[in-house]
């Protein structure tokens, strides 16, 4: 069976990357130009979603991968809260808010589903002595991606 060799192969990372670009572009328009703190904070939170997926993938244990996926999900929730602030300050329209919030919800469900999927496996990761399959976590990632299509 083929394996996911790089974090870039993960569909959740790809989706998080697209989301990060969306937030970056959105924050460069209109009234955000004057609110440097809010713009910086929401961009950083969106970037951390994809960064923590990548970092977790780079760890050699399932537990650490799950931990970083949880951090990623937390950063995504922070973006959602910051979107409310943008809406309340009239930096974005209700229509844009709803679209971006729906994208965040979809990504959050993907991350939560992957956490659940990994949590149910017996594989601990190649970090542990006696591990015979060095690519077990990558194979699980591929299996999950096949399952979500």
mmCIF file of N, CA and C in Angstrom:
data_model
loop_
_atom_site.group_PDB
_atom_site.id
_atom_site.type_symbol
_atom_site.label_atom_id
_atom_site.label_comp_id
_atom_site.label_asym_id
_atom_site.label_seq_id
_atom_site.Cartn_x
_atom_site.Cartn_y
_atom_site.Cartn_z
ATOM 1 N N UNK A 1 0.846 -1.182 0.000
ATOM 2 C CA UNK A 1 0.000 0.000 0.000
ATOM 3 C C UNK A 1 0.889 1.242 0.000
ATOM 4 N N UNK A 2 0.496 2.251 -0.725
ATOM 5 C CA UNK A 2 1.219 3.520 -0.751
ATOM 6 C C UNK A 2 1.098 4.207 0.602
ATOM 7 N N UNK A 3 2.046 5.074 0.872
ATOM 8 C CA UNK A 3 1.999 5.807 2.136
ATOM 9 C C UNK A 3 2.038 7.305 1.869
ATOM 10 N N UNK A 4 1.594 8.052 2.843
ATOM 11 C CA UNK A 4 1.758 9.495 2.822
ATOM 12 C C UNK A 4 3.192 9.732 3.281
ATOM 13 N N UNK A 5 4.008 10.262 2.415
ATOM 14 C CA UNK A 5 5.428 10.424 2.729
ATOM 15 C C UNK A 5 5.749 11.773 3.369
ATOM 16 N N UNK A 6 4.955 12.788 3.042
ATOM 17 C CA UNK A 6 5.238 14.142 3.506
ATOM 18 C C UNK A 6 3.953 14.770 4.041
ATOM 19 N N UNK A 7 4.117 15.721 4.924
ATOM 20 C CA UNK A 7 2.917 16.378 5.465
ATOM 21 C C UNK A 7 2.130 17.063 4.359
ATOM 22 N N UNK A 8 2.815 17.468 3.296
ATOM 23 C CA UNK A 8 2.144 18.134 2.178
ATOM 24 C C UNK A 8 1.143 17.221 1.475
ATOM 25 N N UNK A 9 1.286 15.915 1.676
ATOM 26 C CA UNK A 9 0.370 14.946 1.072
ATOM 27 C C UNK A 9 -0.956 14.841 1.830
ATOM 28 N N UNK A 10 -0.997 15.334 3.052
ATOM 29 C CA UNK A 10 -2.204 15.233 3.878
ATOM 30 C C UNK A 10 -3.285 16.193 3.384
ATOM 31 N N UNK A 11 -4.468 15.674 3.149
ATOM 32 C CA UNK A 11 -5.566 16.529 2.679
ATOM 33 C C UNK A 11 -5.944 17.585 3.712
ATOM 34 N N UNK A 12 -5.827 17.248 4.994
ATOM 35 C CA UNK A 12 -6.161 18.253 6.008
ATOM 36 C C UNK A 12 -5.149 19.394 5.993
ATOM 37 N N UNK A 13 -3.881 19.087 5.722
ATOM 38 C CA UNK A 13 -2.878 20.154 5.616
ATOM 39 C C UNK A 13 -3.146 21.000 4.375
ATOM 40 N N UNK A 14 -3.479 20.359 3.253
ATOM 41 C CA UNK A 14 -3.785 21.086 2.017
ATOM 42 C C UNK A 14 -4.971 22.028 2.219
ATOM 43 N N UNK A 15 -5.997 21.539 2.890
ATOM 44 C CA UNK A 15 -7.182 22.366 3.171
ATOM 45 C C UNK A 15 -6.806 23.524 4.103
ATOM 46 N N UNK A 16 -5.968 23.243 5.109
ATOM 47 C CA UNK A 16 -5.525 24.289 6.032
ATOM 48 C C UNK A 16 -4.691 25.343 5.307
ATOM 49 N N UNK A 17 -3.917 24.928 4.340
ATOM 50 C CA UNK A 17 -3.115 25.869 3.553
ATOM 51 C C UNK A 17 -4.021 26.804 2.751
ATOM 52 N N UNK A 18 -5.019 26.249 2.091
ATOM 53 C CA UNK A 18 -5.970 27.066 1.328
ATOM 54 C C UNK A 18 -6.677 28.046 2.265
ATOM 55 N N UNK A 19 -7.049 27.566 3.454
ATOM 56 C CA UNK A 19 -7.727 28.419 4.430
ATOM 57 C C UNK A 19 -6.808 29.558 4.884
ATOM 58 N N UNK A 20 -5.537 29.252 5.108
ATOM 59 C CA UNK A 20 -4.575 30.270 5.523
ATOM 60 C C UNK A 20 -4.434 31.360 4.458
ATOM 61 N N UNK A 21 -4.375 30.954 3.198
ATOM 62 C CA UNK A 21 -4.287 31.923 2.099
ATOM 63 C C UNK A 21 -5.549 32.787 2.053
ATOM 64 N N UNK A 22 -6.707 32.161 2.230
ATOM 65 C CA UNK A 22 -7.972 32.898 2.242
ATOM 66 C C UNK A 22 -7.963 33.979 3.323
ATOM 67 N N UNK A 23 -7.559 33.603 4.528
ATOM 68 C CA UNK A 23 -7.507 34.565 5.639
ATOM 69 C C UNK A 23 -6.501 35.670 5.335
ATOM 70 N N UNK A 24 -5.331 35.301 4.832
ATOM 71 C CA UNK A 24 -4.302 36.296 4.512
ATOM 72 C C UNK A 24 -4.837 37.323 3.523
ATOM 73 N N UNK A 25 -5.482 36.843 2.469
ATOM 74 C CA UNK A 25 -6.015 37.752 1.451
ATOM 75 C C UNK A 25 -7.157 38.607 1.999
ATOM 76 N N UNK A 26 -8.019 38.011 2.784
ATOM 77 C CA UNK A 26 -9.142 38.740 3.360
ATOM 78 C C UNK A 26 -8.660 39.851 4.293
ATOM 79 N N UNK A 27 -7.624 39.572 5.069
ATOM 80 C CA UNK A 27 -7.141 40.544 6.042
ATOM 81 C C UNK A 27 -6.364 41.678 5.398
ATOM 82 N N UNK A 28 -6.035 41.552 4.120
ATOM 83 C CA UNK A 28 -5.309 42.610 3.436
ATOM 84 C C UNK A 28 -6.218 43.629 2.784
ATOM 85 N N UNK A 29 -7.515 43.491 3.007
ATOM 86 C CA UNK A 29 -8.471 44.377 2.347
ATOM 87 C C UNK A 29 -9.197 45.261 3.353
ATOM 88 N N UNK A 30 -9.710 46.368 2.855
ATOM 89 C CA UNK A 30 -10.611 47.220 3.629
ATOM 90 C C UNK A 30 -10.070 47.704 4.954
ATOM 91 N N UNK A 31 -10.943 47.769 5.956
ATOM 92 C CA UNK A 31 -10.602 48.339 7.259
ATOM 93 C C UNK A 31 -9.508 47.582 8.018
ATOM 94 N N UNK A 32 -9.232 46.350 7.619
ATOM 95 C CA UNK A 32 -8.169 45.612 8.300
ATOM 96 C C UNK A 32 -6.824 46.306 8.150
ATOM 97 N N UNK A 33 -6.698 47.129 7.110
ATOM 98 C CA UNK A 33 -5.446 47.835 6.889
ATOM 99 C C UNK A 33 -5.040 48.715 8.058
ATOM 100 N N UNK A 34 -6.008 49.143 8.854
ATOM 101 C CA UNK A 34 -5.719 50.030 9.980
ATOM 102 C C UNK A 34 -5.639 49.298 11.320
ATOM 103 N N UNK A 35 -6.197 48.118 11.399
ATOM 104 C CA UNK A 35 -6.195 47.365 12.663
ATOM 105 C C UNK A 35 -5.096 46.303 12.602
ATOM 106 N N UNK A 36 -3.872 46.766 12.804
ATOM 107 C CA UNK A 36 -2.710 45.896 12.639
ATOM 108 C C UNK A 36 -2.713 44.724 13.614
ATOM 109 N N UNK A 37 -3.137 44.954 14.844
ATOM 110 C CA UNK A 37 -3.134 43.881 15.843
ATOM 111 C C UNK A 37 -4.095 42.761 15.467
ATOM 112 N N UNK A 38 -5.305 43.117 15.107
ATOM 113 C CA UNK A 38 -6.293 42.093 14.747
ATOM 114 C C UNK A 38 -5.851 41.349 13.492
ATOM 115 N N UNK A 39 -5.374 42.096 12.526
ATOM 116 C CA UNK A 39 -4.918 41.479 11.280
ATOM 117 C C UNK A 39 -3.781 40.497 11.550
ATOM 118 N N UNK A 40 -2.804 40.903 12.343
ATOM 119 C CA UNK A 40 -1.670 40.037 12.669
ATOM 120 C C UNK A 40 -2.127 38.799 13.432
ATOM 121 N N UNK A 41 -3.027 38.985 14.389
ATOM 122 C CA UNK A 41 -3.466 37.877 15.229
ATOM 123 C C UNK A 41 -4.256 36.831 14.440
ATOM 124 N N UNK A 42 -5.177 37.255 13.606
ATOM 125 C CA UNK A 42 -5.989 36.286 12.870
ATOM 126 C C UNK A 42 -5.145 35.570 11.806
ATOM 127 N N UNK A 43 -4.222 36.294 11.185
ATOM 128 C CA UNK A 43 -3.330 35.647 10.216
ATOM 129 C C UNK A 43 -2.453 34.606 10.906
ATOM 130 N N UNK A 44 -1.924 34.960 12.054
ATOM 131 C CA UNK A 44 -1.054 34.032 12.795
ATOM 132 C C UNK A 44 -1.839 32.789 13.212
ATOM 133 N N UNK A 45 -3.044 32.970 13.692
ATOM 134 C CA UNK A 45 -3.868 31.822 14.092
ATOM 135 C C UNK A 45 -4.137 30.905 12.907
ATOM 136 N N UNK A 46 -4.458 31.489 11.755
ATOM 137 C CA UNK A 46 -4.718 30.684 10.557
ATOM 138 C C UNK A 46 -3.458 29.946 10.115
ATOM 139 N N UNK A 47 -2.311 30.607 10.206
ATOM 140 C CA UNK A 47 -1.051 29.953 9.847
ATOM 141 C C UNK A 47 -0.746 28.783 10.780
ATOM 142 N N UNK A 48 -1.060 28.947 12.056
ATOM 143 C CA UNK A 48 -0.772 27.890 13.031
ATOM 144 C C UNK A 48 -1.594 26.626 12.793
ATOM 145 N N UNK A 49 -2.742 26.762 12.163
ATOM 146 C CA UNK A 49 -3.551 25.571 11.863
ATOM 147 C C UNK A 49 -2.732 24.629 10.991
ATOM 148 N N UNK A 50 -2.190 25.135 9.895
ATOM 149 C CA UNK A 50 -1.420 24.279 8.993
ATOM 150 C C UNK A 50 -0.062 23.911 9.588
ATOM 151 N N UNK A 51 0.556 24.841 10.316
ATOM 152 C CA UNK A 51 1.870 24.567 10.889
ATOM 153 C C UNK A 51 1.827 23.442 11.917
ATOM 154 N N UNK A 52 0.791 23.411 12.733
ATOM 155 C CA UNK A 52 0.701 22.363 13.753
ATOM 156 C C UNK A 52 0.351 21.003 13.161
ATOM 157 N N UNK A 53 -0.389 20.975 12.063
ATOM 158 C CA UNK A 53 -0.619 19.705 11.368
ATOM 159 C C UNK A 53 0.724 19.173 10.871
ATOM 160 N N UNK A 54 1.523 20.048 10.272
ATOM 161 C CA UNK A 54 2.835 19.648 9.762
ATOM 162 C C UNK A 54 3.747 19.188 10.897
ATOM 163 N N UNK A 55 3.791 19.945 11.981
ATOM 164 C CA UNK A 55 4.670 19.571 13.091
ATOM 165 C C UNK A 55 4.254 18.241 13.705
ATOM 166 N N UNK A 56 2.959 18.050 13.876
ATOM 167 C CA UNK A 56 2.487 16.780 14.425
ATOM 168 C C UNK A 56 2.841 15.608 13.541
ATOM 169 N N UNK A 57 2.739 15.795 12.235
ATOM 170 C CA UNK A 57 3.100 14.737 11.294
ATOM 171 C C UNK A 57 4.582 14.389 11.415
ATOM 172 N N UNK A 58 5.393 15.406 11.674
ATOM 173 C CA UNK A 58 6.833 15.194 11.784
ATOM 174 C C UNK A 58 7.260 14.487 13.055
ATOM 175 N N UNK A 59 6.392 14.403 14.017
ATOM 176 C CA UNK A 59 6.704 13.684 15.249
ATOM 177 C C UNK A 59 6.612 12.192 14.995
ATOM 178 N N UNK A 60 7.314 11.428 15.763
ATOM 179 C CA UNK A 60 7.366 9.983 15.524
ATOM 180 C C UNK A 60 6.426 9.209 16.437
ATOM 181 N N UNK A 61 5.416 9.882 16.960
ATOM 182 C CA UNK A 61 4.469 9.147 17.800
ATOM 183 C C UNK A 61 3.043 9.596 17.515
ATOM 184 N N UNK A 62 2.156 8.633 17.605
ATOM 185 C CA UNK A 62 0.739 8.915 17.387
ATOM 186 C C UNK A 62 0.231 9.922 18.416
ATOM 187 N N UNK A 63 0.647 9.763 19.660
ATOM 188 C CA UNK A 63 0.191 10.662 20.716
ATOM 189 C C UNK A 63 0.563 12.110 20.450
ATOM 190 N N UNK A 64 1.794 12.334 20.000
ATOM 191 C CA UNK A 64 2.215 13.702 19.696
ATOM 192 C C UNK A 64 1.490 14.242 18.470
ATOM 193 N N UNK A 65 1.268 13.383 17.478
ATOM 194 C CA UNK A 65 0.527 13.803 16.291
ATOM 195 C C UNK A 65 -0.876 14.258 16.697
ATOM 196 N N UNK A 66 -1.529 13.458 17.516
ATOM 197 C CA UNK A 66 -2.874 13.810 17.986
ATOM 198 C C UNK A 66 -2.842 15.113 18.786
ATOM 199 N N UNK A 67 -1.824 15.265 19.631
ATOM 200 C CA UNK A 67 -1.696 16.488 20.424
ATOM 201 C C UNK A 67 -1.593 17.716 19.515
ATOM 202 N N UNK A 68 -0.766 17.645 18.492
ATOM 203 C CA UNK A 68 -0.605 18.787 17.595
ATOM 204 C C UNK A 68 -1.836 19.016 16.726
ATOM 205 N N UNK A 69 -2.552 17.954 16.395
ATOM 206 C CA UNK A 69 -3.822 18.130 15.686
ATOM 207 C C UNK A 69 -4.814 18.876 16.577
ATOM 208 N N UNK A 70 -4.789 18.571 17.880
ATOM 209 C CA UNK A 70 -5.650 19.280 18.828
ATOM 210 C C UNK A 70 -5.287 20.755 18.929
ATOM 211 N N UNK A 71 -4.001 21.045 18.929
ATOM 212 C CA UNK A 71 -3.553 22.441 18.951
ATOM 213 C C UNK A 71 -3.996 23.145 17.674
ATOM 214 N N UNK A 72 -3.884 22.440 16.559
ATOM 215 C CA UNK A 72 -4.328 22.983 15.277
ATOM 216 C C UNK A 72 -5.815 23.326 15.317
ATOM 217 N N UNK A 73 -6.601 22.425 15.870
ATOM 218 C CA UNK A 73 -8.049 22.651 15.986
ATOM 219 C C UNK A 73 -8.333 23.851 16.901
ATOM 220 N N UNK A 74 -7.543 23.990 17.959
ATOM 221 C CA UNK A 74 -7.691 25.141 18.844
ATOM 222 C C UNK A 74 -7.390 26.454 18.138
ATOM 223 N N UNK A 75 -6.352 26.464 17.318
ATOM 224 C CA UNK A 75 -6.023 27.667 16.544
ATOM 225 C C UNK A 75 -7.140 28.004 15.567
ATOM 226 N N UNK A 76 -7.743 26.983 14.994
ATOM 227 C CA UNK A 76 -8.865 27.199 14.076
ATOM 228 C C UNK A 76 -10.056 27.807 14.815
ATOM 229 N N UNK A 77 -10.308 27.341 16.017
ATOM 230 C CA UNK A 77 -11.390 27.901 16.829
ATOM 231 C C UNK A 77 -11.101 29.363 17.161
ATOM 232 N N UNK A 78 -9.835 29.671 17.384
ATOM 233 C CA UNK A 78 -9.442 31.058 17.630
ATOM 234 C C UNK A 78 -9.739 31.928 16.403
ATOM 235 N N UNK A 79 -9.460 31.414 15.213
ATOM 236 C CA UNK A 79 -9.788 32.153 13.989
ATOM 237 C C UNK A 79 -11.289 32.430 13.934
ATOM 238 N N UNK A 80 -12.093 31.438 14.278
ATOM 239 C CA UNK A 80 -13.546 31.613 14.236
ATOM 240 C C UNK A 80 -13.993 32.720 15.191
ATOM 241 N N UNK A 81 -13.400 32.775 16.371
ATOM 242 C CA UNK A 81 -13.717 33.837 17.318
ATOM 243 C C UNK A 81 -13.300 35.197 16.762
ATOM 244 N N UNK A 82 -12.142 35.244 16.137
ATOM 245 C CA UNK A 82 -11.653 36.495 15.562
ATOM 246 C C UNK A 82 -12.509 36.950 14.384
ATOM 247 N N UNK A 83 -13.115 35.999 13.688
ATOM 248 C CA UNK A 83 -14.044 36.362 12.614
ATOM 249 C C UNK A 83 -15.255 37.113 13.175
ATOM 250 N N UNK A 84 -15.720 36.688 14.348
ATOM 251 C CA UNK A 84 -16.823 37.421 14.990
ATOM 252 C C UNK A 84 -16.411 38.861 15.288
ATOM 253 N N UNK A 85 -15.182 39.027 15.765
ATOM 254 C CA UNK A 85 -14.702 40.376 16.057
ATOM 255 C C UNK A 85 -14.667 41.211 14.775
ATOM 256 N N UNK A 86 -14.214 40.594 13.686
ATOM 257 C CA UNK A 86 -14.178 41.306 12.398
ATOM 258 C C UNK A 86 -15.588 41.690 11.946
ATOM 259 N N UNK A 87 -16.536 40.791 12.141
ATOM 260 C CA UNK A 87 -17.926 41.078 11.783
ATOM 261 C C UNK A 87 -18.481 42.205 12.653
ATOM 262 N N UNK A 88 -18.250 42.116 13.957
ATOM 263 C CA UNK A 88 -18.763 43.123 14.889
ATOM 264 C C UNK A 88 -18.191 44.514 14.612
ATOM 265 N N UNK A 89 -16.964 44.570 14.132
ATOM 266 C CA UNK A 89 -16.325 45.854 13.821
ATOM 267 C C UNK A 89 -16.610 46.294 12.383
ATOM 268 N N UNK A 90 -17.421 45.521 11.714
ATOM 269 C CA UNK A 90 -17.825 45.795 10.328
ATOM 270 C C UNK A 90 -16.641 45.816 9.362
ATOM 271 N N UNK A 91 -15.650 44.953 9.658
ATOM 272 C CA UNK A 91 -14.522 44.786 8.745
ATOM 273 C C UNK A 91 -14.902 43.857 7.593
ATOM 274 N N UNK A 92 -15.851 42.960 7.855
ATOM 275 C CA UNK A 92 -16.318 42.020 6.834
ATOM 276 C C UNK A 92 -17.844 42.004 6.843
ATOM 277 N N UNK A 93 -18.399 41.646 5.712
ATOM 278 C CA UNK A 93 -19.859 41.553 5.607
ATOM 279 C C UNK A 93 -20.337 40.235 6.212
ATOM 280 N N UNK A 94 -21.618 40.164 6.475
ATOM 281 C CA UNK A 94 -22.213 38.921 6.973
ATOM 282 C C UNK A 94 -22.004 37.795 5.967
ATOM 283 N N UNK A 95 -22.115 38.111 4.697
ATOM 284 C CA UNK A 95 -21.939 37.100 3.647
ATOM 285 C C UNK A 95 -20.522 36.505 3.670
ATOM 286 N N UNK A 96 -19.524 37.354 3.776
ATOM 287 C CA UNK A 96 -18.139 36.870 3.839
ATOM 288 C C UNK A 96 -17.915 36.099 5.126
ATOM 289 N N UNK A 97 -18.426 36.627 6.239
ATOM 290 C CA UNK A 97 -18.299 35.931 7.518
ATOM 291 C C UNK A 97 -18.835 34.509 7.409
ATOM 292 N N UNK A 98 -20.041 34.365 6.879
ATOM 293 C CA UNK A 98 -20.676 33.044 6.800
ATOM 294 C C UNK A 98 -19.894 32.090 5.907
ATOM 295 N N UNK A 99 -19.349 32.585 4.814
ATOM 296 C CA UNK A 99 -18.581 31.738 3.907
ATOM 297 C C UNK A 99 -17.287 31.262 4.570
ATOM 298 N N UNK A 100 -16.545 32.193 5.164
ATOM 299 C CA UNK A 100 -15.269 31.843 5.791
ATOM 300 C C UNK A 100 -15.503 30.972 7.023
ATOM 301 N N UNK A 101 -16.541 31.271 7.789
ATOM 302 C CA UNK A 101 -16.869 30.466 8.967
ATOM 303 C C UNK A 101 -17.227 29.038 8.555
ATOM 304 N N UNK A 102 -17.970 28.892 7.466
ATOM 305 C CA UNK A 102 -18.324 27.555 6.966
ATOM 306 C C UNK A 102 -17.074 26.794 6.528
ATOM 307 N N UNK A 103 -16.131 27.479 5.897
ATOM 308 C CA UNK A 103 -14.864 26.843 5.526
ATOM 309 C C UNK A 103 -14.118 26.377 6.773
ATOM 310 N N UNK A 104 -14.118 27.215 7.808
ATOM 311 C CA UNK A 104 -13.461 26.848 9.061
ATOM 312 C C UNK A 104 -14.145 25.642 9.699
ATOM 313 N N UNK A 105 -15.471 25.622 9.675
ATOM 314 C CA UNK A 105 -16.215 24.475 10.213
ATOM 315 C C UNK A 105 -15.850 23.184 9.492
ATOM 316 N N UNK A 106 -15.794 23.248 8.177
ATOM 317 C CA UNK A 106 -15.462 22.059 7.385
ATOM 318 C C UNK A 106 -14.059 21.552 7.731
ATOM 319 N N UNK A 107 -13.100 22.458 7.823
ATOM 320 C CA UNK A 107 -11.739 22.075 8.188
ATOM 321 C C UNK A 107 -11.698 21.507 9.603
ATOM 322 N N UNK A 108 -12.431 22.114 10.514
ATOM 323 C CA UNK A 108 -12.480 21.615 11.891
ATOM 324 C C UNK A 108 -13.026 20.201 11.972
ATOM 325 N N UNK A 109 -14.033 19.905 11.175
ATOM 326 C CA UNK A 109 -14.594 18.549 11.147
ATOM 327 C C UNK A 109 -13.588 17.550 10.595
ATOM 328 N N UNK A 110 -12.814 17.968 9.605
ATOM 329 C CA UNK A 110 -11.785 17.088 9.054
ATOM 330 C C UNK A 110 -10.718 16.779 10.104
ATOM 331 N N UNK A 111 -10.285 17.802 10.820
ATOM 332 C CA UNK A 111 -9.263 17.607 11.851
ATOM 333 C C UNK A 111 -9.808 16.724 12.967
ATOM 334 N N UNK A 112 -11.025 17.006 13.425
ATOM 335 C CA UNK A 112 -11.634 16.204 14.492
ATOM 336 C C UNK A 112 -11.792 14.752 14.057
ATOM 337 N N UNK A 113 -12.205 14.545 12.822
ATOM 338 C CA UNK A 113 -12.353 13.187 12.312
ATOM 339 C C UNK A 113 -11.033 12.448 12.268
ATOM 340 N N UNK A 114 -9.975 13.147 11.891
ATOM 341 C CA UNK A 114 -8.658 12.517 11.836
ATOM 342 C C UNK A 114 -8.163 12.186 13.239
ATOM 343 N N UNK A 115 -8.414 13.076 14.193
ATOM 344 C CA UNK A 115 -8.045 12.801 15.590
ATOM 345 C C UNK A 115 -8.758 11.540 16.072
ATOM 346 N N UNK A 116 -10.055 11.451 15.822
ATOM 347 C CA UNK A 116 -10.834 10.276 16.227
ATOM 348 C C UNK A 116 -10.291 9.021 15.567
ATOM 349 N N UNK A 117 -10.020 9.106 14.286
ATOM 350 C CA UNK A 117 -9.497 7.967 13.534
ATOM 351 C C UNK A 117 -8.166 7.492 14.122
ATOM 352 N N UNK A 118 -7.236 8.413 14.353
ATOM 353 C CA UNK A 118 -5.937 8.032 14.911
ATOM 354 C C UNK A 118 -6.075 7.481 16.327
ATOM 355 N N UNK A 119 -6.982 8.046 17.102
ATOM 356 C CA UNK A 119 -7.169 7.621 18.495
ATOM 357 C C UNK A 119 -7.609 6.171 18.604
ATOM 358 N N UNK A 120 -8.298 5.684 17.591
ATOM 359 C CA UNK A 120 -8.832 4.322 17.635
ATOM 360 C C UNK A 120 -7.833 3.266 17.177
ATOM 361 N N UNK A 121 -6.666 3.670 16.715
ATOM 362 C CA UNK A 121 -5.684 2.698 16.229
ATOM 363 C C UNK A 121 -4.771 2.243 17.359
ATOM 364 N N UNK A 122 -4.177 1.088 17.162
ATOM 365 C CA UNK A 122 -3.239 0.537 18.141
ATOM 366 C C UNK A 122 -1.809 1.013 17.895
ATOM 367 N N UNK A 123 -1.544 1.559 16.743
ATOM 368 C CA UNK A 123 -0.190 1.975 16.386
ATOM 369 C C UNK A 123 0.248 3.138 17.269
ATOM 370 N N UNK A 124 1.479 3.037 17.782
ATOM 371 C CA UNK A 124 2.008 4.093 18.639
ATOM 372 C C UNK A 124 2.983 4.998 17.911
ATOM 373 N N UNK A 125 3.640 4.496 16.896
ATOM 374 C CA UNK A 125 4.593 5.295 16.132
ATOM 375 C C UNK A 125 5.990 4.733 16.191
ATOM 376 N N UNK A 126 6.818 5.142 15.246
ATOM 377 C CA UNK A 126 8.166 4.588 15.119
ATOM 378 C C UNK A 126 9.110 5.069 16.211
ATOM 379 N N UNK A 127 8.707 6.025 16.997
ATOM 380 C CA UNK A 127 9.529 6.544 18.082
ATOM 381 C C UNK A 127 9.775 5.479 19.159
ATOM 382 N N UNK A 128 8.850 4.551 19.283
ATOM 383 C CA UNK A 128 8.913 3.573 20.361
ATOM 384 C C UNK A 128 9.737 2.366 19.958
ATOM 385 N N UNK A 129 10.542 1.882 20.901
ATOM 386 C CA UNK A 129 11.373 0.708 20.648
ATOM 387 C C UNK A 129 10.494 -0.476 20.299
ATOM 388 N N UNK A 130 10.992 -1.270 19.378
ATOM 389 C CA UNK A 130 10.245 -2.453 18.975
ATOM 390 C C UNK A 130 9.266 -2.182 17.855
ATOM 391 N N UNK A 131 9.149 -0.934 17.444
ATOM 392 C CA UNK A 131 8.245 -0.618 16.342
ATOM 393 C C UNK A 131 8.835 -1.175 15.059
ATOM 394 N N UNK A 132 8.064 -1.990 14.372
ATOM 395 C CA UNK A 132 8.565 -2.640 13.166
ATOM 396 C C UNK A 132 8.194 -1.897 11.902
ATOM 397 N N UNK A 133 7.143 -1.129 11.935
ATOM 398 C CA UNK A 133 6.686 -0.409 10.749
ATOM 399 C C UNK A 133 6.991 1.065 10.896
ATOM 400 N N UNK A 134 8.025 1.507 10.219
ATOM 401 C CA UNK A 134 8.427 2.892 10.384
ATOM 402 C C UNK A 134 7.441 3.870 9.750
ATOM 403 N N UNK A 135 6.609 3.400 8.861
ATOM 404 C CA UNK A 135 5.664 4.293 8.184
ATOM 405 C C UNK A 135 4.213 4.036 8.593
ATOM 406 N N UNK A 136 4.000 3.469 9.751
ATOM 407 C CA UNK A 136 2.633 3.131 10.154
ATOM 408 C C UNK A 136 1.727 4.355 10.224
ATOM 409 N N UNK A 137 2.198 5.433 10.819
ATOM 410 C CA UNK A 137 1.356 6.624 10.932
ATOM 411 C C UNK A 137 1.050 7.205 9.561
ATOM 412 N N UNK A 138 2.030 7.174 8.667
ATOM 413 C CA UNK A 138 1.788 7.666 7.316
ATOM 414 C C UNK A 138 0.741 6.814 6.610
ATOM 415 N N UNK A 139 0.787 5.494 6.818
ATOM 416 C CA UNK A 139 -0.212 4.610 6.219
ATOM 417 C C UNK A 139 -1.599 4.899 6.788
ATOM 418 N N UNK A 140 -1.664 5.154 8.090
ATOM 419 C CA UNK A 140 -2.949 5.500 8.697
ATOM 420 C C UNK A 140 -3.491 6.795 8.101
ATOM 421 N N UNK A 141 -2.606 7.755 7.897
ATOM 422 C CA UNK A 141 -3.034 9.023 7.305
ATOM 423 C C UNK A 141 -3.618 8.788 5.920
ATOM 424 N N UNK A 142 -2.978 7.940 5.142
ATOM 425 C CA UNK A 142 -3.485 7.640 3.805
ATOM 426 C C UNK A 142 -4.820 6.910 3.887
ATOM 427 N N UNK A 143 -4.923 5.941 4.792
ATOM 428 C CA UNK A 143 -6.187 5.225 4.968
ATOM 429 C C UNK A 143 -7.310 6.195 5.308
ATOM 430 N N UNK A 144 -7.047 7.140 6.208
ATOM 431 C CA UNK A 144 -8.066 8.112 6.601
ATOM 432 C C UNK A 144 -8.472 8.961 5.409
ATOM 433 N N UNK A 145 -7.508 9.385 4.628
ATOM 434 C CA UNK A 145 -7.826 10.215 3.464
ATOM 435 C C UNK A 145 -8.684 9.441 2.471
ATOM 436 N N UNK A 146 -8.370 8.174 2.268
ATOM 437 C CA UNK A 146 -9.188 7.351 1.374
ATOM 438 C C UNK A 146 -10.608 7.228 1.915
ATOM 439 N N UNK A 147 -10.725 7.119 3.235
ATOM 440 C CA UNK A 147 -12.017 6.945 3.886
ATOM 441 C C UNK A 147 -12.878 8.196 3.778
ATOM 442 N N UNK A 148 -12.257 9.371 3.761
ATOM 443 C CA UNK A 148 -13.019 10.624 3.751
ATOM 444 C C UNK A 148 -13.449 11.055 2.361
ATOM 445 N N UNK A 149 -12.953 10.404 1.338
ATOM 446 C CA UNK A 149 -13.326 10.811 -0.032
ATOM 447 C C UNK A 149 -14.718 10.369 -0.381
#
